[in-house]
Amino acid sequence: MENKIQLYQVELELTSDDDQQLRSLTDRIREETSGSTGWQKLGKLLLKIGQFNKAEELYNVLLEQTSDEGEKAHYYSQLSHVVIHQTDVVV
């Protein structure tokens, strides 16, 4: 990814294990970002929240790091979604 340094401040709050609202949100995110690796889940989440440039950066890095043709096919497919959203192409 680019060498831009970005800093995020996050305020964390403890919750109980039986927080139903948090559990529902977590389950929903897991359903919508299913993938075999954490990086694939992150890519899907970035697409879902409209962070297309970040998703594009991630998928390009993942493409450079893999030699597996199946993974490459997946990343190219995801990059096509990025291009569609960036150019407002109707499919």
PDB file of C-alpha atoms in Angstrom:
ATOM      1  CA  MET A   1       0.000   0.000   0.000  1.00  0.00           C
ATOM      2  CA  GLU A   2       1.060   3.609  -0.257  1.00  0.00           C
ATOM      3  CA  ASN A   3       3.533   4.964   2.270  1.00  0.00           C
ATOM      4  CA  LYS A   4       1.095   7.500   3.678  1.00  0.00           C
ATOM      5  CA  ILE A   5       0.980   7.427   7.449  1.00  0.00           C
ATOM      6  CA  GLN A   6      -2.510   7.673   8.849  1.00  0.00           C
ATOM      7  CA  LEU A   7      -3.345   7.721  12.513  1.00  0.00           C
ATOM      8  CA  TYR A   8      -6.703   6.729  13.902  1.00  0.00           C
ATOM      9  CA  GLN A   9      -7.857   7.282  17.452  1.00  0.00           C
ATOM     10  CA  VAL A  10     -10.325   4.714  18.696  1.00  0.00           C
ATOM     11  CA  GLU A  11     -12.136   4.767  22.003  1.00  0.00           C
ATOM     12  CA  LEU A  12     -12.809   1.275  23.290  1.00  0.00           C
ATOM     13  CA  GLU A  13     -15.422   0.368  25.839  1.00  0.00           C
ATOM     14  CA  LEU A  14     -15.735  -2.919  27.661  1.00  0.00           C
ATOM     15  CA  THR A  15     -18.904  -4.873  27.065  1.00  0.00           C
ATOM     16  CA  SER A  16     -20.250  -8.034  28.556  1.00  0.00           C
ATOM     17  CA  ASP A  17     -20.246 -11.324  26.679  1.00  0.00           C
ATOM     18  CA  ASP A  18     -24.036 -11.328  26.675  1.00  0.00           C
ATOM     19  CA  ASP A  19     -24.491  -7.955  24.930  1.00  0.00           C
ATOM     20  CA  GLN A  20     -27.146  -8.980  22.393  1.00  0.00           C
ATOM     21  CA  GLN A  21     -26.830  -5.853  20.257  1.00  0.00           C
ATOM     22  CA  LEU A  22     -23.064  -6.304  19.895  1.00  0.00           C
ATOM     23  CA  ARG A  23     -23.494 -10.013  19.198  1.00  0.00           C
ATOM     24  CA  SER A  24     -26.039  -9.266  16.442  1.00  0.00           C
ATOM     25  CA  LEU A  25     -23.740  -6.690  14.866  1.00  0.00           C
ATOM     26  CA  THR A  26     -20.751  -9.045  15.019  1.00  0.00           C
ATOM     27  CA  ASP A  27     -22.747 -11.897  13.490  1.00  0.00           C
ATOM     28  CA  ARG A  28     -23.979  -9.624  10.695  1.00  0.00           C
ATOM     29  CA  ILE A  29     -20.461  -8.447   9.869  1.00  0.00           C
ATOM     30  CA  ARG A  30     -19.234 -12.051   9.805  1.00  0.00           C
ATOM     31  CA  GLU A  31     -22.052 -13.054   7.442  1.00  0.00           C
ATOM     32  CA  GLU A  32     -21.467 -10.153   5.073  1.00  0.00           C
ATOM     33  CA  THR A  33     -17.686 -10.511   4.991  1.00  0.00           C
ATOM     34  CA  SER A  34     -17.331 -14.255   4.742  1.00  0.00           C
ATOM     35  CA  GLY A  35     -14.043 -15.343   3.241  1.00  0.00           C
ATOM     36  CA  SER A  36     -11.350 -17.842   3.885  1.00  0.00           C
ATOM     37  CA  THR A  37      -8.764 -15.367   5.168  1.00  0.00           C
ATOM     38  CA  GLY A  38      -8.808 -12.298   7.334  1.00  0.00           C
ATOM     39  CA  TRP A  39      -7.495 -10.243   4.410  1.00  0.00           C
ATOM     40  CA  GLN A  40     -10.385 -11.383   2.206  1.00  0.00           C
ATOM     41  CA  LYS A  41     -12.828 -10.447   4.952  1.00  0.00           C
ATOM     42  CA  LEU A  42     -11.204  -7.038   5.281  1.00  0.00           C
ATOM     43  CA  GLY A  43     -11.456  -6.494   1.530  1.00  0.00           C
ATOM     44  CA  LYS A  44     -15.146  -7.356   1.508  1.00  0.00           C
ATOM     45  CA  LEU A  45     -15.761  -5.073   4.479  1.00  0.00           C
ATOM     46  CA  LEU A  46     -13.961  -2.197   2.738  1.00  0.00           C
ATOM     47  CA  LEU A  47     -16.157  -2.696  -0.330  1.00  0.00           C
ATOM     48  CA  LYS A  48     -19.274  -2.887   1.832  1.00  0.00           C
ATOM     49  CA  ILE A  49     -18.547   0.431   3.556  1.00  0.00           C
ATOM     50  CA  GLY A  50     -17.610   2.207   0.338  1.00  0.00           C
ATOM     51  CA  GLN A  51     -13.848   2.395   0.875  1.00  0.00           C
ATOM     52  CA  PHE A  52     -13.140   1.467  -2.733  1.00  0.00           C
ATOM     53  CA  ASN A  53      -9.672   3.003  -2.959  1.00  0.00           C
ATOM     54  CA  LYS A  54      -8.542   1.153   0.169  1.00  0.00           C
ATOM     55  CA  ALA A  55     -10.035  -2.090  -1.145  1.00  0.00           C
ATOM     56  CA  GLU A  56      -8.217  -1.591  -4.439  1.00  0.00           C
ATOM     57  CA  GLU A  57      -4.907  -1.036  -2.624  1.00  0.00           C
ATOM     58  CA  LEU A  58      -5.442  -4.149  -0.522  1.00  0.00           C
ATOM     59  CA  TYR A  59      -6.347  -6.397  -3.453  1.00  0.00           C
ATOM     60  CA  ASN A  60      -3.365  -5.177  -5.471  1.00  0.00           C
ATOM     61  CA  VAL A  61      -1.027  -6.002  -2.578  1.00  0.00           C
ATOM     62  CA  LEU A  62      -2.635  -9.422  -2.161  1.00  0.00           C
ATOM     63  CA  LEU A  63      -2.222 -10.075  -5.893  1.00  0.00           C
ATOM     64  CA  GLU A  64       1.494  -9.345  -5.632  1.00  0.00           C
ATOM     65  CA  GLN A  65       1.891 -11.678  -2.662  1.00  0.00           C
ATOM     66  CA  THR A  66       0.171 -14.799  -3.967  1.00  0.00           C
ATOM     67  CA  SER A  67       1.102 -17.346  -6.578  1.00  0.00           C
ATOM     68  CA  ASP A  68      -2.156 -19.292  -6.154  1.00  0.00           C
ATOM     69  CA  GLU A  69      -4.262 -18.950  -9.308  1.00  0.00           C
ATOM     70  CA  GLY A  70      -7.534 -19.411  -7.409  1.00  0.00           C
ATOM     71  CA  GLU A  71      -6.692 -16.558  -5.065  1.00  0.00           C
ATOM     72  CA  LYS A  72      -5.648 -14.384  -8.007  1.00  0.00           C
ATOM     73  CA  ALA A  73      -8.996 -15.047  -9.697  1.00  0.00           C
ATOM     74  CA  HIS A  74     -10.804 -14.020  -6.517  1.00  0.00           C
ATOM     75  CA  TYR A  75      -8.776 -10.813  -6.173  1.00  0.00           C
ATOM     76  CA  TYR A  76      -9.329  -9.868  -9.822  1.00  0.00           C
ATOM     77  CA  SER A  77     -13.045 -10.478  -9.346  1.00  0.00           C
ATOM     78  CA  GLN A  78     -13.083  -8.209  -6.317  1.00  0.00           C
ATOM     79  CA  LEU A  79     -11.111  -5.559  -8.223  1.00  0.00           C
ATOM     80  CA  SER A  80     -13.816  -5.629 -10.895  1.00  0.00           C
ATOM     81  CA  HIS A  81     -16.325  -4.677  -8.177  1.00  0.00           C
ATOM     82  CA  VAL A  82     -14.066  -1.789  -7.196  1.00  0.00           C
ATOM     83  CA  VAL A  83     -13.931  -0.510 -10.795  1.00  0.00           C
ATOM     84  CA  ILE A  84     -17.698  -0.838 -11.190  1.00  0.00           C
ATOM     85  CA  HIS A  85     -18.301   1.268  -8.084  1.00  0.00           C
ATOM     86  CA  GLN A  86     -15.614   3.816  -8.923  1.00  0.00           C
ATOM     87  CA  THR A  87     -16.972   4.415 -12.424  1.00  0.00           C
ATOM     88  CA  ASP A  88     -20.682   3.995 -11.633  1.00  0.00           C
ATOM     89  CA  VAL A  89     -21.000   1.295 -14.286  1.00  0.00           C
ATOM     90  CA  VAL A  90     -24.381  -0.427 -14.356  1.00  0.00           C
ATOM     91  CA  VAL A  91     -24.084  -4.177 -14.900  1.00  0.00           C
TER      92      VAL A  91
END
